[in-house]
XYZ file of C-alpha atoms in Angstrom:
627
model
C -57.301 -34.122 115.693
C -58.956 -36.681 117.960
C -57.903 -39.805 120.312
C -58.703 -43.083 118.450
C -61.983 -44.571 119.350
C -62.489 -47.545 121.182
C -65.444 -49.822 120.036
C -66.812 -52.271 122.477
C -69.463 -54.769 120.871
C -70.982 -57.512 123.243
C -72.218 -60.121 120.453
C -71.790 -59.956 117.185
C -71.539 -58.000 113.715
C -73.649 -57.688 110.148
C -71.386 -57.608 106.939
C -68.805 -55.215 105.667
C -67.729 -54.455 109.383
C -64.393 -52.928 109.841
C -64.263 -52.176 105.972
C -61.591 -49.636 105.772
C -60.619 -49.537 109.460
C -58.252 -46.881 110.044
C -57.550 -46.999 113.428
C -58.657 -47.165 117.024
C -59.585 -50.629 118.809
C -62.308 -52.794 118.009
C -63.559 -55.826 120.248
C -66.431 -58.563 119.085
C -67.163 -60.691 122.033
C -69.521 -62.967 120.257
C -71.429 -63.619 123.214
C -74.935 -65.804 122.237
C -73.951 -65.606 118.456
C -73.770 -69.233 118.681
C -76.437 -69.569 115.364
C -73.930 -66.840 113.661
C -71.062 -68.716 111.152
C -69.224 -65.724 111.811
C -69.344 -62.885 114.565
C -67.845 -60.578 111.947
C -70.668 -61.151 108.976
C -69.422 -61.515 105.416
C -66.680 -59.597 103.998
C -65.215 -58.123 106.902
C -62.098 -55.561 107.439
C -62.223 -54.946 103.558
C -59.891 -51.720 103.116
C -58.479 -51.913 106.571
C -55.090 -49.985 106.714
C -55.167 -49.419 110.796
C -56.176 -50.436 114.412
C -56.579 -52.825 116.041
C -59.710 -55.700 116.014
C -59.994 -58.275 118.946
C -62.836 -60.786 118.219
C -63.920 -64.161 120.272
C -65.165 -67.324 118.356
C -65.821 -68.023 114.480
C -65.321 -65.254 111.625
C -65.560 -66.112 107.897
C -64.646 -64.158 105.359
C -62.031 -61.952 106.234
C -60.160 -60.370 103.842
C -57.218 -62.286 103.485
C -55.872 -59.173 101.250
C -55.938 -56.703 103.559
C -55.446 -58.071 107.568
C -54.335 -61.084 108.839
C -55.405 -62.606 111.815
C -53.533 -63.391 115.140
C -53.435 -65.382 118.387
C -53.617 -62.691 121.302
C -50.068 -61.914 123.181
C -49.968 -60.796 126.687
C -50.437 -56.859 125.950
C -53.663 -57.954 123.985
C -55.077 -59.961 127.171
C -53.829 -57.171 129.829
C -55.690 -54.642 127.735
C -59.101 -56.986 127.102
C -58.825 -58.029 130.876
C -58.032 -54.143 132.104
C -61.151 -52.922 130.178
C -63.713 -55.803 130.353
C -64.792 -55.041 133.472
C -65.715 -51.521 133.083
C -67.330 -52.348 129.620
C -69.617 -54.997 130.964
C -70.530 -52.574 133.938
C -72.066 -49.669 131.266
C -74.148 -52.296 129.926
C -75.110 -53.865 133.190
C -73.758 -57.044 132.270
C -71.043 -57.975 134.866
C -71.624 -61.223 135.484
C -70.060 -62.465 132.194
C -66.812 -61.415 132.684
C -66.269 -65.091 133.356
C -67.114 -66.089 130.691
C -65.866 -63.507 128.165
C -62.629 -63.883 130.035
C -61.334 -67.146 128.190
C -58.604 -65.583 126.028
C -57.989 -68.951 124.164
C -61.562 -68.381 122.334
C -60.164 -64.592 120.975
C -57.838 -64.020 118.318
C -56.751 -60.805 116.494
C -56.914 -58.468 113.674
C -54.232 -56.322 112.148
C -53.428 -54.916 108.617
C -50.998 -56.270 106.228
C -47.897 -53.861 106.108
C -47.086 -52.218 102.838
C -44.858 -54.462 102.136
C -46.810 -57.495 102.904
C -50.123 -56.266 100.471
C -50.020 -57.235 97.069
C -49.051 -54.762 94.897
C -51.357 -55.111 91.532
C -53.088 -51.716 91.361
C -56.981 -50.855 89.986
C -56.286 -48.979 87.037
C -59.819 -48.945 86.032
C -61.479 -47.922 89.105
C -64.622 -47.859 87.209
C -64.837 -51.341 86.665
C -63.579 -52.151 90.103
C -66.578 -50.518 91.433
C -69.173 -51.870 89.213
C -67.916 -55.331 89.143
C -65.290 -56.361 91.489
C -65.972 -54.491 94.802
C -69.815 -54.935 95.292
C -70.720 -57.009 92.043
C -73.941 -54.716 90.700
C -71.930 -52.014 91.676
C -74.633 -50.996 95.258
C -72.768 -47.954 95.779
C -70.922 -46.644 92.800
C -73.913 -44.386 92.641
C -73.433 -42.264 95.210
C -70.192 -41.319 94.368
C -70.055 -37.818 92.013
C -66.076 -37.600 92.088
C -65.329 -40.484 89.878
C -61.805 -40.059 87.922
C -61.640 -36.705 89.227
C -57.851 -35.878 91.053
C -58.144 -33.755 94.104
C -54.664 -31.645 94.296
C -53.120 -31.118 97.767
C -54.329 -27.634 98.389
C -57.675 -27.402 97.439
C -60.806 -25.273 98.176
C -64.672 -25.848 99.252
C -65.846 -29.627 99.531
C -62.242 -31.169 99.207
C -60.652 -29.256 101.952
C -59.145 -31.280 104.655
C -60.496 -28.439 107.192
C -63.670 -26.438 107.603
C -63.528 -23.863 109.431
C -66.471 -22.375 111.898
C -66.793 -19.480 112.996
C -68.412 -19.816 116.964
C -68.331 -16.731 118.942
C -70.278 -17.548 122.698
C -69.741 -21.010 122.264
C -67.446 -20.878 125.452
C -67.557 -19.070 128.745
C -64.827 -17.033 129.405
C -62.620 -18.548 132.347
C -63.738 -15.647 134.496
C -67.193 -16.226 133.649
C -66.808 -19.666 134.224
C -65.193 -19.890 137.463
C -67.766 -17.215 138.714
C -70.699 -18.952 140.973
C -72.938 -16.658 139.694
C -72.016 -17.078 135.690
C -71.627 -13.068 135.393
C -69.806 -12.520 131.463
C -67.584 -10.020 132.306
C -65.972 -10.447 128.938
C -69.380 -9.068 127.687
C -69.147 -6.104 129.612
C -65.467 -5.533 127.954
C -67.222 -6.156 124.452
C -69.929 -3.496 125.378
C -67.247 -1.049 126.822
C -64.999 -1.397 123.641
C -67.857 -0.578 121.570
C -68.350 3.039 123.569
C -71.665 1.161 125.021
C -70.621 2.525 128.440
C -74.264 2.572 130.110
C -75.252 -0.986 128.541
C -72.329 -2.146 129.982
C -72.887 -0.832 133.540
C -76.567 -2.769 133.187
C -75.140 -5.726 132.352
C -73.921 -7.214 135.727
C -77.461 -5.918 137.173
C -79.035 -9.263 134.924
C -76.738 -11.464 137.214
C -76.215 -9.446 140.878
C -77.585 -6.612 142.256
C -74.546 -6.472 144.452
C -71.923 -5.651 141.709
C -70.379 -3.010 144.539
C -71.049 -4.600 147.572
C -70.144 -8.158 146.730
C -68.164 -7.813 143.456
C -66.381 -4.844 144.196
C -65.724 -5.061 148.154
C -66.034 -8.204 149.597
C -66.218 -11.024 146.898
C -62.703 -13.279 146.579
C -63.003 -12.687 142.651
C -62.555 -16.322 141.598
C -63.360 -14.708 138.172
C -59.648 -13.303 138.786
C -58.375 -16.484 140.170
C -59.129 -18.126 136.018
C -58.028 -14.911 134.327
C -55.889 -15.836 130.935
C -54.374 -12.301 131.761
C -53.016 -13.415 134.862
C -50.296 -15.371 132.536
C -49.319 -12.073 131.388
C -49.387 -10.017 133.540
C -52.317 -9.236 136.064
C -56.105 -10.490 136.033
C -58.267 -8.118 134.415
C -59.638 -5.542 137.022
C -63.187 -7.869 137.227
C -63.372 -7.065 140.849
C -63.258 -3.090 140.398
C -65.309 -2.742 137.371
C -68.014 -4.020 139.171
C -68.296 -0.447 142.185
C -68.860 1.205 138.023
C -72.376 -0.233 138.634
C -73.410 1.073 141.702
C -74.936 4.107 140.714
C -76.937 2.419 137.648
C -80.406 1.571 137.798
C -83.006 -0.920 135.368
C -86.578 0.080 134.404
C -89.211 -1.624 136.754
C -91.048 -4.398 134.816
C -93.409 -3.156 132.335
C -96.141 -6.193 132.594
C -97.014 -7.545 136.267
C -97.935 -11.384 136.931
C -99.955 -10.856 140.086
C -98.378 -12.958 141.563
C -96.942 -12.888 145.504
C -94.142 -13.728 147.284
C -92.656 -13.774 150.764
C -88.960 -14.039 150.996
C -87.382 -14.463 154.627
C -84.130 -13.514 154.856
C -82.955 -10.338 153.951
C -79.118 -11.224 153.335
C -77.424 -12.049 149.589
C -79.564 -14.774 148.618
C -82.641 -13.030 150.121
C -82.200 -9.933 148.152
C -80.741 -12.045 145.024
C -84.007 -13.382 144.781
C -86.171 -10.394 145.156
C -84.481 -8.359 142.852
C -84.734 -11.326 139.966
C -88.281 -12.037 141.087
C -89.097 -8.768 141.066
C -87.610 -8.066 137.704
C -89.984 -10.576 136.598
C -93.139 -8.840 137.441
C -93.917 -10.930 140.290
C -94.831 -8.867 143.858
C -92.454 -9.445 146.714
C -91.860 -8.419 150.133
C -89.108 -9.467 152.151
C -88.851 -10.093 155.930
C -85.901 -9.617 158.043
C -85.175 -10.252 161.756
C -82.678 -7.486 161.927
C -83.503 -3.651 162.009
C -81.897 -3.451 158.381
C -81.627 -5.211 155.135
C -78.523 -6.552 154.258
C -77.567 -10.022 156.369
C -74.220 -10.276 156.987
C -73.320 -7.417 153.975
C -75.154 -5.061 157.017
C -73.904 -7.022 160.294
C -71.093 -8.404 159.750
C -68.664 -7.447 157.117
C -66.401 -4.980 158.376
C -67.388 -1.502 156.805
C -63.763 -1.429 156.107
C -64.225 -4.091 153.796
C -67.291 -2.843 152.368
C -68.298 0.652 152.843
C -71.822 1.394 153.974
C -72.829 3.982 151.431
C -72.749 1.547 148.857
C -74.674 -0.796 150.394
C -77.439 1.345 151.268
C -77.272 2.363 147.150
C -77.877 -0.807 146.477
C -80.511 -1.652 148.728
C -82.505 1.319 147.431
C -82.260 -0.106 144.122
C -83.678 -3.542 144.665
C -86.626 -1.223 146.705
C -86.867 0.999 143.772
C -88.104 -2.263 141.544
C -90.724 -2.820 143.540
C -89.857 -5.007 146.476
C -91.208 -4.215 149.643
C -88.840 -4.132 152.854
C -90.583 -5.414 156.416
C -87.684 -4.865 159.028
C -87.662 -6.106 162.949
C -89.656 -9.418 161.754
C -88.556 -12.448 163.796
C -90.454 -15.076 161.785
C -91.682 -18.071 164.026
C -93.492 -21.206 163.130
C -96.637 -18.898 163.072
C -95.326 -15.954 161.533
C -94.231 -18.449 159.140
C -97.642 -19.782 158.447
C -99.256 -16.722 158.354
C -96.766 -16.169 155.527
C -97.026 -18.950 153.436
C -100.655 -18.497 153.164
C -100.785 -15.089 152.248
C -97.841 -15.521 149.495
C -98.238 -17.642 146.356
C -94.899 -18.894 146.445
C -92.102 -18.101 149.887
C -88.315 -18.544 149.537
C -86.700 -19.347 152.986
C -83.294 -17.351 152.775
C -82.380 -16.936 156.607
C -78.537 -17.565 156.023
C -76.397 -18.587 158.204
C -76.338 -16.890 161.719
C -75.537 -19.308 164.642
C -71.475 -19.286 165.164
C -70.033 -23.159 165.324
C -67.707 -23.708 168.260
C -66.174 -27.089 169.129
C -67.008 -28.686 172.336
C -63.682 -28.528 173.245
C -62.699 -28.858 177.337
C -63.338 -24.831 178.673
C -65.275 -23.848 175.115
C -67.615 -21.680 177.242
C -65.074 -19.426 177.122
C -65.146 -18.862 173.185
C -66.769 -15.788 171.819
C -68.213 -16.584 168.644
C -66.863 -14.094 165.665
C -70.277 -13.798 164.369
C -72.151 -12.517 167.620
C -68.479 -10.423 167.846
C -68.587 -8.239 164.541
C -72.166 -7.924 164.781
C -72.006 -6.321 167.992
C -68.722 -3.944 166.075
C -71.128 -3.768 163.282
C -73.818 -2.114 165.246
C -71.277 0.921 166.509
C -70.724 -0.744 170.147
C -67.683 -1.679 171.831
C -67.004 -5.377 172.184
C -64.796 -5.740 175.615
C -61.310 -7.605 174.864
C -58.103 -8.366 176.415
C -54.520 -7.660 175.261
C -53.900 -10.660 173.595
C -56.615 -12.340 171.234
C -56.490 -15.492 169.873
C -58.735 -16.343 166.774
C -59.665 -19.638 165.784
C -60.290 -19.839 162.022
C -57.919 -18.172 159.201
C -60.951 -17.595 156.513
C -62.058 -14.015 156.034
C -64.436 -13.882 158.794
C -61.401 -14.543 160.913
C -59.544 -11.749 159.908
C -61.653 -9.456 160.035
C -62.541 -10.688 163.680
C -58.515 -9.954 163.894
C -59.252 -6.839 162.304
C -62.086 -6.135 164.788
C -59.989 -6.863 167.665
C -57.620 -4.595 167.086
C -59.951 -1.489 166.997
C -61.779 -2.802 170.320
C -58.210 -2.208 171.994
C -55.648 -5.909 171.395
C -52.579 -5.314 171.828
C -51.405 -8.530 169.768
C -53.962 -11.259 167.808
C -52.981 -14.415 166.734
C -55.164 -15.990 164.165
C -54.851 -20.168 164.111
C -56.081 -23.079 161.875
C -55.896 -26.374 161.150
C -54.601 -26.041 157.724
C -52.782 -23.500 155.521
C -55.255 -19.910 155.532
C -58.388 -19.212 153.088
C -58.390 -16.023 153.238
C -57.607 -13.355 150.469
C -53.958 -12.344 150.378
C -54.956 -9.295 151.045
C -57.306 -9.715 153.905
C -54.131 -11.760 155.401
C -51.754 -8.786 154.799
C -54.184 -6.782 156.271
C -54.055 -8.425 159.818
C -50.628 -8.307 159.369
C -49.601 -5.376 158.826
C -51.520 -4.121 162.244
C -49.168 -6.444 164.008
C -51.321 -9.956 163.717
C -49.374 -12.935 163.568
C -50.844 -16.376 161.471
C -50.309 -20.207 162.791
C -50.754 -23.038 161.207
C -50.962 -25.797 161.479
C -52.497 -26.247 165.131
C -54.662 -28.128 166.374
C -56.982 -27.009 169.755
C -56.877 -29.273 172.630
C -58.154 -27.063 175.101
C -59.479 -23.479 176.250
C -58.008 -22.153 179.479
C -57.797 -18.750 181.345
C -54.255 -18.466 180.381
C -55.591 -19.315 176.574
C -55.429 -21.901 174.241
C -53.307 -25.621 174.907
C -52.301 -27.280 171.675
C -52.382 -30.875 170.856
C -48.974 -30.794 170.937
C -48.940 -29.589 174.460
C -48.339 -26.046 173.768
C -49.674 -22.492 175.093
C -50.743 -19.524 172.964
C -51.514 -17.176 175.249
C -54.953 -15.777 175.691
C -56.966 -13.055 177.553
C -59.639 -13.434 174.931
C -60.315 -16.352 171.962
C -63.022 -16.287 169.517
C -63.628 -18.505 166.902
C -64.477 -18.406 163.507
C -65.160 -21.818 161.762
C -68.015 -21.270 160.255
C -71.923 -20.517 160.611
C -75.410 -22.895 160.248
C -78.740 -21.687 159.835
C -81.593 -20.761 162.423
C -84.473 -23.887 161.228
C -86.226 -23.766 164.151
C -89.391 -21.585 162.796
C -90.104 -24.359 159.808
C -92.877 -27.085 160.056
C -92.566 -30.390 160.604
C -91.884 -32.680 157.837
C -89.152 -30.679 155.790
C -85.506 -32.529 155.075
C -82.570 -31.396 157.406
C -79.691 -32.778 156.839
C -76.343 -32.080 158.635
C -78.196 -28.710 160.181
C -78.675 -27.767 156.542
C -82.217 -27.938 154.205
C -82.197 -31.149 151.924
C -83.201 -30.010 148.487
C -83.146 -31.326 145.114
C -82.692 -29.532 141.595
C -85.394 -27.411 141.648
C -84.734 -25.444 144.793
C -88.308 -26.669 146.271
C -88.300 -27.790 149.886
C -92.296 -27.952 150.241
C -95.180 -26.820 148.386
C -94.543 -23.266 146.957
C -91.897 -23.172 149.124
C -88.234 -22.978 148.126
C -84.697 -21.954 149.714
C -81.098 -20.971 148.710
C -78.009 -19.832 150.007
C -76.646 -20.936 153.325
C -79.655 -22.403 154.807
C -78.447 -25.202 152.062
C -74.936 -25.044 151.962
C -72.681 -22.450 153.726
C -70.822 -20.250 151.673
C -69.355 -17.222 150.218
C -71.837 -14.021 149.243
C -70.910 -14.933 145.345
C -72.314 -18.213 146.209
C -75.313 -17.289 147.704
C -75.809 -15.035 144.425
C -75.556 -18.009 142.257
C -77.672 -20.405 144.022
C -80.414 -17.544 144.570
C -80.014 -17.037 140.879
C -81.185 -20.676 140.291
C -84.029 -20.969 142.834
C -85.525 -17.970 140.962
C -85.843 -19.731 137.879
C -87.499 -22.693 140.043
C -90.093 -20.459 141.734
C -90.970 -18.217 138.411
C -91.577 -21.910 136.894
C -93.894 -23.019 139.699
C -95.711 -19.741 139.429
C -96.108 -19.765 136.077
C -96.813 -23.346 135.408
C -94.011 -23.507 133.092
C -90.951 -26.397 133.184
C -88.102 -25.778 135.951
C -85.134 -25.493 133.657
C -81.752 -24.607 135.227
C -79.249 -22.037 134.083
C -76.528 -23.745 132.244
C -72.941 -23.540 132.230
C -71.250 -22.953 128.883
C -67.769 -25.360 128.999
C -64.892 -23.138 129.521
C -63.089 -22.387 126.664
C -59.680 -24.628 126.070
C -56.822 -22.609 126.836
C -55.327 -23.793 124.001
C -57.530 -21.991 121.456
C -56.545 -19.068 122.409
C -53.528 -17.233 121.054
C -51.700 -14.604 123.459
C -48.597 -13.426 121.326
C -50.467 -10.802 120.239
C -51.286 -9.314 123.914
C -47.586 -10.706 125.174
C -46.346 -8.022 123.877
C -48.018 -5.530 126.428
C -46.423 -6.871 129.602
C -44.981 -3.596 130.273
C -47.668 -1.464 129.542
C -48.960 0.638 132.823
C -52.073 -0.761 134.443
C -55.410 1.424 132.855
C -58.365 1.487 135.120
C -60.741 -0.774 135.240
C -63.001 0.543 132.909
C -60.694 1.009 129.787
C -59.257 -2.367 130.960
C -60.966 -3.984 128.286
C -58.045 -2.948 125.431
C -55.724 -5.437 127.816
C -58.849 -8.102 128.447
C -58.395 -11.017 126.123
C -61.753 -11.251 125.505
C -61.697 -15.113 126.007
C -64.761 -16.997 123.914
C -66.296 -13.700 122.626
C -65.326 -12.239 119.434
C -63.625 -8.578 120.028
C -63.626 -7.382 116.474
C -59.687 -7.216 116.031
C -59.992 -8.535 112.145
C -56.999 -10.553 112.568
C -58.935 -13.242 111.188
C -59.345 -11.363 107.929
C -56.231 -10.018 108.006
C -54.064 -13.060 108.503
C -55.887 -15.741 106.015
C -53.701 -16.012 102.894
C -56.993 -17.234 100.692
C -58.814 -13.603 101.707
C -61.638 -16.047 101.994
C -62.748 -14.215 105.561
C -64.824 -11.224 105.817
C -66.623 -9.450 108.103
C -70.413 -9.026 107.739
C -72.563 -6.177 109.302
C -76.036 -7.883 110.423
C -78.902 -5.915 110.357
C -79.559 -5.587 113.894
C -76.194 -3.942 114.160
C -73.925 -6.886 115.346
C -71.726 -8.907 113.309
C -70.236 -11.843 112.261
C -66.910 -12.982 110.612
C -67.877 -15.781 107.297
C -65.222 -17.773 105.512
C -65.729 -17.846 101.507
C -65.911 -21.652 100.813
C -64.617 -20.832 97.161
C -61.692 -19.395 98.721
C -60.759 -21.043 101.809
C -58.172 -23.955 102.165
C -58.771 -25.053 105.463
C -55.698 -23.888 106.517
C -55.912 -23.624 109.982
C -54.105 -19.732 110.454
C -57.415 -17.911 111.308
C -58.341 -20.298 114.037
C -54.243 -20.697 115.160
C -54.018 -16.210 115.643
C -57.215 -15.502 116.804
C -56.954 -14.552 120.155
C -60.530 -15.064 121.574
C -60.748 -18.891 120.732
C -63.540 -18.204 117.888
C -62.298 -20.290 115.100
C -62.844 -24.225 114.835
């Protein structure tokens, strides 16, 4: 079941070491064991019957019965030399490689074959225990299976197996690979059990974007991790998530009295309102633009993500409490006045200033982000016939996108490496005609349009660029870590006194990122608030794909695709226990059973009386619940 252990000791050992060494690798390197007769103690590798043991200097008393001992070959010394190094680093002790290094001073330890042990057996194991192996007999009484023969298929303490039953130990691959750690297999779990509303509320713990982000505009790594997607197709994650738009959560029923001023009215912004405000804390949030949203509002193509549910969503997070202030350009006095009327702020301006390379004729770049704003906002954005867009991400399609409805004729969207945008944004752009290069790299901008590095034209009435945005800093007060255009913060969020940040002003990103990190601060500024330690949402470790079983749902391939919320009869359910009794059904002992709990869930128990330790119930089950 497991890799054999390497043990790594620096000076020496007590007695009985390596008694009934099985296997692995053991090294003694006797350094300053000089006053030691033997770096191995008295009566060492009694029992041994595996592995491996490397040891430098004296040992008495080895049991000449059982091992014999070696000079080192040249595997042994590549394998001490290979490893020493690293060994003596994790103790902080490099400078006696040296020293330890003098293979002539090690020798080794090995087991006698079969055929080289003697072959007189204990017949009174009794006596041997009492008298021969520790004379006084030190630890004959702790043994209560004397004489006793265990058979080869036995039940409760003599198994070879135990098995556990651990439903949530893992995240789900979607869950996992999903910045902000939403369990969709949960919401599948809810949905079997006809909890349809509880369900709905689920994602609202995690997002209060599940349409605007999850449903519209959000890559779905959750998708990306799927164990469906070796079946057939990724559960519908994406879609479930527009199910949620029209839900709601009760407003907090206790308030803290606490205040706080968020700046920034995009994803992270709102993230942390919403979660603040769930808390019972009282927040307003100030925005520069004429509405809420950041780049969900300016931006993003309302293609991509349709207005209406947007504007649901935003009445939500105002409908827990938090107060919208609109047309707010926030200075370094604004800011002041801000900080000292709030208990705690969260700086969550996003990213809004469009990067363009200084590149010879760059003035004549339009950057994409002052472009689909100006779309964005219902006014037309003069172009020529042929666009060129630097940048193949999303943002640069839909600037492709958006050049095409202001009137190009063709658009040519280039980058330095292969695209990262969707497959579908991509297919998008090209099915209106647009045309994808790569790689190429920019050498210079010119009337007649872009000049490669490899001396090439692509021509150009109009180029804008999208390589990404940095953050508007310029209103903060002196004395607060930039690095790389970007606020320096450490694990708890906190970037000054009762003031924190997250989303882009730290690292650019997707929306789904922004989520998460806002997600996190939240927990730092309800800790600061309430005095209580910063402790940061944990990841669960993904769940090894090979505990889960998929011959069971292999067998649906063909089935046609339901919507997205019945999907959860095709979801796998990975980590989570979805009640499919295969467990009981398949273990020959009928040692498992399934136990209604009083608060209405349930758990799955295996009968120790019964039980083998076979290994079936953890080998079918398809969620990965079984150890």
């Amino acid at each position: 079941l497991y890799a054999p252990p390497e043990f790594w000791v620096l000076k020496n050992c007590g007695s009985f070491s390596f008694e009934f060494m099985g296997g692995g690798i053991a090294v003694v390197c006797g350094y300053d064991s000089e006053e030691f007769a033997s770096v191995l103690g008295d009566r060492s590798c009694m029992g041994m019957v595996g592995g491996t043991l490397y040891f430098r200097g004296t040992a008495l008393g080895i049991s000449q019965k059982d091992v014999k001992v070696l000079p080192l070959e040249e595997e042994d010394i590549a394998y001490l030399r290979g490893n020493m190094q690293d060994f003596l680093s994790s103790i902080d002790r490099p400078e006696l490689e040296a020293e330890l290094s003098v293979w002539d001073q090690w020798s080794k330890v090995v087991p006698l074959t079969y055929d080289e042990r003697p072959k007189k057996a204990a017949s009174d194991t009794y006596s041997f225990r009492m008298d021969k192996w520790v004379p006084g007999g030190i630890f004959s009484d702790v043994y209560k299976d004397d004489f006793k023969v265990i058979g080869l298929v036995t039940t409760s303490t003599y198994r070879q197996r135990v098995p556990a039953w651990e439903n949530g130990r893992y995240a789900a691959p979607c869950e996992f690979n999903c910045p902000a750690s939403i369990p969709s297999q949960q919401r599948f779990n809810l949905l079997r059990e006809g909890k349809i509303e509880e369900a709905y509320r689920l994602v609202l713990e995690y997002t209060p974007f599940p349409g605007s982000v999850c449903g519209a505009v959000c890559p779905n790594l959750c998708m990306d991790e799927c164990t469906r997607r070796n079946i057939d197709i990724s559960a519908q994650i994406g879609r479930l998530g527009t199910y949620s738009v029209m839900t709601d959560l009760d407003k907090p029923v206790e308030e803290t009295g606490k205040t706080i001023g968020i700046i920034g009215g995009g994803a992270a912004g709102l993230t942390a309102a919403w979660q603040l405000s769930r808390l019972g804390h009282k927040v307003t949030v100030f925005e520069a633009d004429s509405h809420m949203g950041g780049k969900m509002e300016q931006v993003i193509p309302r293609g991509r993500l349709p207005h209406e549910t947007l504007t649901r969503e935003l009445k939500r997070i105002e409908a827990m409490g938090v107060t919208f202030i609109t047309d707010t350009k926030v200075d370094k006095a604004k800011f002041a006045e801000i900080r000292a009327n709030h208990d705690a702020v969260v700086v969550a301006t996003g990213g809004h200033i469009g990067k363009v390379i200084p590149w010879p004729g760059h003035e004549r770049i339009i950057k994409g982000i002052e472009f689909l704003k100006t779309i964005n906002k219902g006014k037309h954005y003069k172009v020529g016939k042929r666009v060129v867009v630097i940048g193949c991400g999303n943002s640069g399609m839909d600037a492709a996108v958006g050049a095409y409805q202001m009137g190009a004729e063709q658009v040519t969207c280039i980058d330095v490496q292969r695209p990262a945008a969707d497959e579908k944004e991509i297919a998008h752009v090209e099915e209106m005609g647009g045309m994808l290069l790569w790689p190429v790299y920019t050498k210079e901008i010119t009337a007649e349009g872009i000049i490669t590095q490899a001396g090439e034209l692509i021509k150009a009435d109009t180029v804008i660029i999208n390589i990404g945005d940095a953050p508007e800093l310029d209103f903060l007060p002196e004395g607060i870590a930039i690095e790389r255009g970007c606020l320096k913060v450490g694990p708890d969020y906190k970037i000054a006194e009762g003031v924190f940040t997250a989303g882009d002003t730290v690292k650019p990103g997707r929306l789904v990122d922004a989520i998460g990190a806002a997600n996190q601060a939240v927990q730092a500024v309800h800790a600061y608030l309430t005095q209580a330690e910063f402790k940061p949402l944990q990841k669960k470790e993904k769940v090894p794909a090979a505990k889960l079983s998929t011959a069971y749902f292999e067998k649906c391939h063909s089935c046609d695709l339901p919507e997205a919320n019945e999907d959860h009869n095709r979801c796998i359910s990975c980590g989570t226990c979805r009640d499919c009794h295969m467990c009981e059904k398949a273990c020959p002992g009928r040692a498992i059973k399934r136990v209604a709990l009083s608060d209405g869930d349930f758990e799955y128990v295996s009968d120790p009386k019964k039980c083998i330790g076979c290994g079936i119930c953890a080998g079918i089950c398809p969620c990965g619940i079984w150890s």
